[in-house]
Coordinates of C-alpha atoms and ligand atoms in Angstrom, one line a residue:
X170 CA -22.5 6.8 -22.8
X171 CA -19.4 4.9 -23.9
X172 CA -16.2 6.1 -22.2
X173 CA -12.5 5.6 -22.8
X174 CA -10.2 6.1 -19.9
X175 CA -6.5 6.6 -20.9
X176 CA -4.0 5.3 -18.3
X177 CA -3.3 2.2 -16.2
X178 CA -3.0 3.2 -12.5
X179 CA -5.1 3.4 -9.4
X180 CA -6.2 6.8 -10.4
X181 CA -7.7 5.6 -13.7
X182 CA -9.2 2.5 -12.0
X183 CA -11.0 4.8 -9.4
X184 CA -12.4 6.9 -12.2
X185 CA -13.6 3.7 -13.7
X186 CA -15.3 2.7 -10.4
X187 CA -17.1 6.1 -10.3
X188 CA -18.3 5.6 -13.8
X189 CA -19.4 2.1 -13.1
X190 CA -21.9 3.3 -10.5
X191 CA -23.2 5.9 -12.9
X192 CA -26.4 4.8 -14.7
X193 CA -25.6 7.1 -17.7
X194 CA -22.6 4.9 -18.6
X195 CA -23.1 1.9 -20.8
X196 CA -19.5 0.8 -21.4
X197 CA -16.0 1.6 -20.2
X198 CA -12.8 1.0 -22.0
X199 CA -9.3 1.4 -20.5
X200 CA -6.2 2.1 -22.6
X201 CA -4.2 0.2 -21.5
X202 CA -5.8 -0.4 -18.1
X203 CA -4.4 -3.0 -15.6
X204 CA -5.1 -6.6 -14.6
X205 CA -8.2 -5.6 -12.6
X206 CA -9.7 -2.9 -14.8
X207 CA -10.8 -5.6 -17.2
X208 CA -13.3 -6.6 -14.5
X209 CA -15.1 -3.2 -14.7
X210 CA -14.5 -2.5 -18.4
X211 CA -12.6 -3.7 -21.4
X212 CA -8.8 -3.2 -21.7
X213 CA -7.5 -1.9 -25.1
X214 CA -3.9 -2.5 -25.9
X215 CA -3.3 0.7 -28.0
X216 CA -0.5 3.1 -27.1
X217 CA -0.1 5.2 -30.3
X218 CA -2.3 8.3 -29.8
X219 CA -3.5 8.5 -33.5
X220 CA -4.5 4.8 -33.3
X221 CA -6.3 5.5 -30.1
X222 CA -8.3 8.2 -31.8
X223 CA -9.1 5.7 -34.6
X224 CA -10.4 3.3 -31.9
X225 CA -12.5 6.0 -30.3
X226 CA -14.1 6.9 -33.7
X227 CA -14.7 3.3 -34.7
X228 CA -16.3 2.4 -31.3
X229 CA -18.5 5.5 -30.9
X230 CA -16.7 6.8 -27.8
X231 CA -18.7 9.7 -26.4
X232 CA -16.1 10.8 -24.0
X233 CA -12.4 10.2 -23.4
X234 CA -10.8 10.9 -20.0
X235 CA -7.0 11.2 -19.7
X236 CA -5.4 10.1 -16.4
X237 CA -1.6 10.7 -16.6
X238 CA 0.4 13.7 -17.8
X239 CA 2.5 12.0 -20.5
X240 CA -0.3 11.7 -23.2
X241 CA -1.4 15.2 -22.3
X242 CA 2.0 16.7 -22.9
X243 CA 2.2 14.6 -26.1
X244 CA -1.0 16.3 -27.3
X245 CA -3.6 13.6 -27.0
X246 CA -6.3 16.2 -26.5
X247 CA -5.4 18.1 -29.7
X248 CA -5.3 14.9 -31.7
X249 CA -8.8 13.8 -30.4
X250 CA -10.3 17.2 -30.9
X251 CA -9.0 17.4 -34.5
X252 CA -11.1 14.3 -35.1
X253 CA -14.2 15.9 -33.5
X254 CA -14.0 13.6 -30.5
X255 CA -14.9 14.8 -27.0
X256 CA -12.0 14.5 -24.5
X257 CA -11.5 15.7 -21.0
X258 CA -8.0 17.2 -20.4
X259 CA -5.9 20.2 -21.3
X260 CA -4.4 20.9 -24.7
X261 CA -0.7 20.3 -25.3
X262 CA 0.0 24.1 -24.9
X263 CA -2.1 24.3 -21.7
X264 CA -0.3 21.2 -20.3
X265 CA 3.0 23.2 -20.3
X266 CA 1.9 24.4 -16.9
X267 CA 3.3 21.2 -15.5
X268 CA 6.4 20.6 -17.7
X269 CA 8.7 23.4 -16.7
X270 CA 9.1 24.9 -13.2
X271 CA 10.5 28.1 -14.6
X272 CA 7.5 28.5 -17.0
X273 CA 5.1 27.8 -14.0
X274 CA 6.9 30.3 -11.7
X275 CA 6.8 33.0 -14.4
X276 CA 3.1 32.3 -14.9
X277 CA 2.4 32.6 -11.2
X278 CA 4.3 35.9 -10.8
X279 CA 3.0 37.5 -13.9
X280 CA -0.6 36.8 -12.8
X281 CA 0.0 37.9 -9.2
X282 CA -0.7 34.4 -7.7
X283 CA 1.0 33.9 -4.3
X284 CA 4.1 31.7 -4.5
X285 CA 7.5 31.5 -2.8
X286 CA 9.9 34.2 -3.8
X287 CA 12.3 32.8 -6.4
X288 CA 14.9 33.3 -9.0
X289 CA 15.1 31.3 -12.3
X290 CA 18.5 31.2 -13.9
X291 CA 21.2 29.2 -15.6
X292 CA 24.0 31.5 -14.3
X293 CA 25.7 30.4 -11.1
X294 CA 26.9 33.9 -10.2
X295 CA 23.5 35.3 -10.5
X296 CA 22.0 32.6 -8.3
X297 CA 24.8 33.0 -5.8
X298 CA 24.1 36.7 -5.4
X299 CA 20.4 35.9 -4.9
X300 CA 21.1 33.2 -2.3
X301 CA 23.3 35.7 -0.3
X302 CA 20.2 37.9 0.2
X303 CA 18.0 35.0 1.4
X304 CA 17.2 33.4 4.8
X305 CA 19.2 30.2 5.6
X306 CA 16.7 27.6 4.5
X307 CA 16.5 27.5 0.7
X308 CA 14.9 25.3 -1.9
X309 CA 16.8 24.5 -5.1
X310 CA 14.8 22.9 -7.9
X311 CA 15.8 21.6 -11.3
X312 CA 13.7 23.2 -14.0
X313 CA 12.8 20.1 -16.0
X314 CA 10.8 17.0 -15.1
X315 CA 12.8 14.6 -12.8
X316 CA 10.2 12.2 -11.7
X317 CA 9.5 14.2 -8.6
X318 CA 13.1 14.1 -7.5
X319 CA 14.4 17.5 -8.6
X320 CA 13.7 19.4 -5.4
X321 CA 16.4 19.8 -2.7
X322 CA 15.7 21.5 0.6
X323 CA 19.0 23.1 1.8
X324 CA 19.6 24.0 5.4
X325 CA 22.2 26.7 4.6
X326 CA 23.3 29.2 1.9
X327 CA 26.5 27.2 1.4
X328 CA 24.6 24.0 0.8
X329 CA 22.2 25.8 -1.6
X330 CA 25.1 27.1 -3.6
X331 CA 26.7 23.7 -3.7
X332 CA 23.5 22.0 -5.0
X333 CA 22.9 24.8 -7.5
X334 CA 26.4 24.2 -8.9
X335 CA 25.9 20.5 -9.1
X336 CA 22.6 21.0 -10.9
X337 CA 23.9 23.6 -13.4
X338 CA 26.9 21.5 -14.3
X339 CA 24.5 18.6 -15.1
X340 CA 25.9 16.4 -12.3
X341 CA 22.7 15.8 -10.3
X342 CA 19.9 15.8 -12.8
X343 CA 21.5 16.0 -16.3
X344 CA 19.7 18.3 -18.8
X345 CA 16.7 18.9 -16.5
X346 CA 19.0 20.8 -14.0
X347 CA 20.7 23.1 -16.5
X348 CA 18.3 25.8 -15.5
X349 CA 17.3 26.1 -11.8
X350 CA 14.6 27.7 -9.7
X351 CA 15.9 28.8 -6.3
X352 CA 13.2 29.8 -3.8
X353 CA 12.5 30.7 -0.3
X354 CA 11.5 27.8 2.0
X355 CA 7.8 28.0 3.0
X356 CA 7.1 26.7 6.5
X357 CA 3.5 25.4 6.6
X358 CA 1.4 22.4 5.7
X359 CA 0.6 21.0 2.2
X360 CA -2.8 20.5 0.6
X361 CA -3.8 19.1 -2.8
X362 CA -6.6 21.1 -4.4
X363 CA -8.3 20.0 -7.6
X364 CA -10.4 22.2 -9.9
X365 CA -12.4 20.6 -12.7
X366 CA -12.2 23.2 -15.4
X367 CA -13.8 23.9 -18.8
X368 CA -11.7 26.7 -20.0
X369 CA -13.7 29.4 -18.2
X370 CA -15.7 27.8 -15.3
X371 CA -14.6 25.5 -12.6
X372 CA -15.8 23.2 -9.8
X373 CA -13.5 22.8 -6.8
X374 CA -13.3 19.3 -5.2
X375 CA -12.9 18.8 -1.5
X376 CA -9.2 19.4 -0.5
X377 CA -7.1 16.3 0.0
X378 CA -3.8 15.6 1.6
X379 CA -1.3 13.2 0.2
X380 CA 1.6 11.4 2.1
X381 CA 4.6 11.6 -0.2
X382 CA 7.3 10.0 2.0
X383 CA 7.7 6.2 2.1
X384 CA 7.8 5.7 5.8
X385 CA 5.7 6.6 8.9
X386 CA 6.2 10.0 10.4
X387 CA 7.0 11.5 6.9
X388 CA 10.4 9.8 6.8
X389 CA 12.3 8.1 4.1
X390 CA 12.4 8.9 0.3
X391 CA 9.7 10.7 -1.7
X392 CA 7.3 8.4 -3.5
X393 CA 4.4 9.0 -5.9
X394 CA 2.3 9.1 -2.7
X395 CA 1.7 6.4 0.0
X396 CA -1.9 7.4 1.0
X397 CA -4.4 10.2 1.0
X398 CA -7.6 11.4 2.6
X399 CA -10.3 13.9 1.9
X400 CA -11.8 16.2 2.8
X401 CA -9.2 17.5 5.1
X402 CA -10.1 19.6 8.2
X403 CA -6.9 21.6 7.5
X404 CA -9.0 24.0 5.3
X405 CA -12.0 26.0 6.2
X406 CA -14.5 28.1 4.2
X407 CA -12.3 31.2 4.6
X408 CA -9.3 29.4 3.1
X409 CA -11.4 27.9 0.3
X410 CA -12.5 31.4 -0.6
X411 CA -8.9 32.6 -0.6
X412 CA -7.8 29.7 -2.8
X413 CA -10.6 30.5 -5.3
X414 CA -10.0 34.2 -5.5
X415 CA -6.2 34.3 -5.2
X416 CA -5.3 31.1 -7.1
X417 CA -7.9 29.3 -9.2
X418 CA -9.6 32.3 -10.8
X419 CA -6.5 34.2 -11.7
X420 CA -5.0 30.9 -13.1
X421 CA -8.0 30.4 -15.4
X422 CA -8.0 34.1 -16.4
X423 CA -4.2 34.0 -17.1
X424 CA -4.4 30.8 -19.1
X425 CA -7.2 32.3 -21.2
X426 CA -5.3 35.5 -21.7
X427 CA -2.3 33.5 -22.9
X428 CA -4.4 31.9 -25.6
X429 CA -4.3 28.5 -23.8
X430 CA -7.6 28.3 -21.9
X431 CA -7.4 25.5 -19.3
X432 CA -9.8 22.6 -19.5
X433 CA -9.3 19.4 -17.5
X434 CA -8.2 18.8 -14.0
X435 CA -6.1 21.6 -12.5
X436 CA -4.1 20.1 -9.6
X437 CA -2.8 22.8 -7.3
X438 CA -0.1 21.8 -4.8
X439 CA -0.5 24.4 -2.0
X440 CA 1.5 25.3 1.0
X441 CA -0.5 27.0 3.7
X442 CA 1.6 29.4 5.7
X443 CA -0.2 31.3 8.6
X444 CA -3.6 30.8 6.9
X445 CA -2.4 32.1 3.5
X446 CA -2.2 29.8 0.4
X447 CA 1.0 29.7 -1.7
X448 CA 1.2 27.7 -4.9
X449 CA 4.1 25.1 -4.8
X450 CA 3.2 23.6 -8.2
X451 CA 0.6 22.9 -10.7
X452 CA -0.1 19.5 -12.3
X453 CA -2.3 19.1 -15.3
X454 CA -3.9 15.9 -14.1
X455 CA -5.5 14.2 -11.0
X456 CA -3.1 13.4 -8.2
X457 CA -2.6 9.7 -7.5
X458 CA -3.6 8.6 -4.8
X459 CA -5.7 11.7 -4.2
X460 CA -8.1 10.8 -7.1
X461 CA -8.8 7.4 -5.4
X462 CA -10.2 9.2 -2.3
X463 CA -12.1 11.9 -4.2
X464 CA -14.0 9.7 -6.6
X465 CA -15.9 7.9 -3.9
X466 CA -17.1 11.2 -2.5
X467 CA -18.6 12.4 -5.8
X468 CA -22.4 12.3 -5.7
X469 CA -22.8 14.0 -9.1
X470 CA -22.6 11.4 -11.8
X471 CA -18.9 11.3 -12.9
X472 CA -19.8 11.1 -16.6
X473 CA -21.8 14.3 -16.3
X474 CA -19.0 16.2 -14.5
X475 CA -16.3 15.2 -17.0
X476 CA -18.6 15.6 -20.1
X477 CA -19.8 19.0 -19.1
X478 CA -16.1 20.1 -18.4
X479 CA -15.0 18.7 -21.8
X480 CA -17.8 20.6 -23.6
X481 CA -17.5 23.9 -21.9
X482 CA -20.8 23.6 -19.9
X483 CA -19.7 23.4 -16.3
X484 CA -21.9 26.4 -15.5
X485 CA -24.9 24.1 -16.0
X486 CA -23.8 21.8 -13.3
X487 CA -24.3 21.9 -9.5
X488 CA -21.6 19.6 -8.2
X489 CA -22.6 17.5 -5.1
X490 CA -20.5 15.4 -2.7
X491 CA -21.4 12.8 -0.1
X492 CA -21.1 14.1 3.4
X493 CA -18.5 11.4 4.2
X494 CA -14.7 11.1 4.8
X495 CA -12.5 8.9 2.7
X496 CA -9.1 7.5 3.5
X497 CA -6.9 5.5 1.1
X498 CA -3.8 3.5 2.1
X499 CA -1.4 2.5 -0.6
X500 CA 0.0 -1.0 -0.5
X501 CA 3.2 -1.1 -2.4
X502 CA 5.7 -3.8 -3.5
X503 CA 8.8 -4.7 -1.5
X504 CA 11.3 -2.6 -3.5
X505 CA 9.2 0.5 -4.1
X506 CA 10.3 3.2 -4.8
X507 CA 13.9 2.0 -5.4
X508 CA 13.4 -0.6 -8.1
X509 CA 11.3 -3.5 -9.5
X510 CA 10.0 -6.3 -7.4
X511 CA 9.3 -10.0 -8.2
X512 CA 5.7 -10.9 -9.3
X513 CA 3.7 -11.9 -6.3
X514 CA 0.2 -13.4 -6.2
X515 CA -2.4 -11.3 -4.4
X516 CA -4.7 -13.2 -2.0
X517 CA -7.6 -11.4 -0.5
X518 CA -9.4 -13.0 2.5
X519 CA -13.2 -13.4 2.4
X520 CA -14.3 -10.4 4.3
X521 CA -16.8 -11.4 7.0
X522 CA -16.9 -8.1 9.0
X523 CA -20.0 -6.3 7.8
X524 CA -18.6 -2.9 8.7
X525 CA -15.5 -3.4 6.5
X526 CA -17.4 -5.2 3.8
X527 CA -19.9 -2.3 3.4
X528 CA -17.6 0.6 3.7
X529 CA -14.4 -0.3 1.9
X530 CA -13.1 -1.2 -1.5
X531 CA -9.9 -1.8 -3.3
X532 CA -8.6 0.5 -6.1
X533 CA -6.1 -1.5 -8.1
X534 CA -2.9 -0.1 -9.7
X535 CA 0.2 -2.2 -10.3
X536 CA -1.5 -5.6 -11.0
X537 CA -1.7 -8.0 -13.8
X538 CA -4.0 -11.0 -14.3
X539 CA -2.4 -14.4 -15.1
X540 CA -4.7 -17.5 -15.4
X541 CA -7.4 -15.6 -13.7
X542 CA -5.3 -14.8 -10.7
X543 CA -4.1 -11.3 -9.7
X544 CA -0.4 -10.6 -9.3
X545 CA 1.4 -7.6 -7.9
X546 CA 3.7 -6.3 -10.6
X547 CA 5.7 -3.8 -8.5
X548 CA 5.4 -0.2 -7.5
X549 CA 2.2 0.9 -5.9
X550 CA 0.0 -2.2 -6.2
X551 CA -3.4 -1.2 -4.8
X552 CA -5.1 1.1 -2.4
X553 CA -7.4 0.1 0.4
X554 CA -10.1 2.7 0.6
X555 CA -12.3 3.3 3.6
X556 CA -15.4 5.5 3.9
X557 CA -16.9 6.8 7.2
X558 CA -18.5 9.7 9.0
X559 CA -15.2 10.7 10.5
X560 CA -11.7 10.5 9.3
X561 CA -10.9 8.1 12.1
X562 CA -13.8 5.8 11.1
X563 CA -12.7 5.8 7.5
X564 CA -9.1 5.3 8.5
X565 CA -9.9 2.3 10.7
X566 CA -12.0 0.7 8.0
X567 CA -9.2 1.2 5.4
X568 CA -6.7 -0.4 7.7
X569 CA -9.1 -3.2 8.5
X570 CA -9.1 -4.0 4.8
X571 CA -5.3 -3.7 4.6
X572 CA -5.1 -6.6 7.0
X573 CA -7.1 -8.8 4.6
X574 CA -4.9 -8.3 1.6
X575 CA -1.8 -10.4 1.3
X576 CA 1.2 -10.8 -1.1
X577 CA 4.9 -11.4 -0.6
X578 CA 6.7 -8.1 0.1
X579 CA 3.5 -6.1 0.9
X580 CA 4.3 -2.8 2.6
X581 CA 2.3 0.2 3.7
X582 CA 2.4 3.2 6.0
X583 CA 0.4 2.9 9.2
X584 CA -0.2 6.6 9.9
X585 CA -2.2 7.8 6.9
X586 CA -4.3 10.9 7.8
X587 CA -2.4 11.5 11.1
X588 CA -2.4 15.3 10.6
X589 CA -6.2 15.2 10.3
X590 CA -6.6 13.0 13.3
X591 CA -4.7 15.6 15.4
X592 CA -7.4 18.1 14.4
X593 CA -10.5 15.8 14.6
X594 CA -12.1 15.5 18.1
Ligands
LIG896 P1 7.4 20.4 -6.1 O1 7.8 19.3 -7.0 O2 7.9 21.8 -6.5 O3 6.0 20.4 -5.7 O4 8.2 20.1 -4.7 C1 8.1 18.8 -4.1 C2 8.0 18.9 -2.6 O5 9.1 19.7 -2.1 C3 6.7 19.6 -2.2 O6 5.7 18.7 -2.2 C4 7.1 20.2 -0.9 O7 7.0 19.2 0.1 C5 8.6 20.5 -1.1 N1 8.8 22.0 -1.4 C6 8.8 22.5 -2.7 N2 9.0 23.8 -2.7 C7 9.0 24.2 -1.4 C8 9.1 25.5 -0.7 N3 9.3 26.6 -1.4 N4 9.1 25.4 0.6 C9 8.9 24.3 1.3 N5 8.8 23.1 0.8 C10 8.9 23.0 -0.6
LIG897 N1 0.1 12.4 -5.4 C1 0.9 13.4 -6.0 C2 0.9 13.3 -7.4 O1 0.1 12.6 -8.1 O2 1.7 14.0 -8.0

């Protein structure tokens, strides 16, 4: 098989690594890829989606896999399908599940899927009346996409009203905040659940946990994610069953009923409160860094999983995972997430420790190659991935690798997987 991966981050690189160890795969292309993906495949500098479809036709691509949401919401899947190309991802209409919080909340409530009680409105007085009836801790969200920043957790009704006003007047998030979703605060723990879907059938991947805040102890600003691990012990068979019956299956039924059957990765951001799952959000793509810790656990050939999903044949597949744990620690540039950072050469020590050598790898993200040397280009630069029989073993190996990677301004959290380690004995 010849496969085209669309995207350039650690997520796409990790999908590339999974395909690399898959004997069914002959060649991997990345569009555009990064400075390290050219080592496992060929980078293609094409951004325009119609031109990318031309490339796929001309190069006999058997399967395209889309990483980020932007090409999905721009309709890359529709463009490829019109050209009779096989592509893994949701259509433009199905990808709407991620674009607007109001659309998503309405979808959840009309399909009876558990989520926080909410009101969607552009009218301050209406919101204010709703807030008066709520408990003190309230979440105010801008409707549109705000790069993960449009969510404010307010400690009082007065604060919630103040933030609502600022949003509706366009002060805090511009156009994206001119409609708000105000909802009850859910007090629990968060999980990232991924279902690979083919419009009708699905395969659930092991639950992962991300660490969104920049600093240890979940402090500091939100980021794209500073590390992840899977599977998490914070979910048991009973909760998996509830998630399937109360969330995944009604979501697929609802999407089909709406005339937008969902195929691709369905990313469900869950809050678990007293053993019950509540949907915080959907995304129409893999999480990053969650993908980087899930791909190494996949025993089923990755090409088969994605191809069967893209062609509506997931019911033919028995998905298998390694009985291992995986921990990924993001190493970011100096000024992440506030701004750009100077280019910095990446030096990786020769790894002599056999345990680290055999059970870790790097998933590259914000890197470029100049004169055969790798440079950190800013943002999240790479992930150190560790595998083990326990979360602790995987975590120690990942951190062992972190100590062998060097560049100016390197920073990372030192407590990835801490919630799981509290559970693991
Ligand atoms: P969202 O973009 O809606 O997923 O929200 C971003 C983050 O805000 C989530 O990952 C949660 O940590 C937090 N959050 C959002 N909604 C709620 C809620 N109703 N209760 C508690 N925390 C929330
Ligand atoms: N890691 C969270 C996300 O990809 O949105």
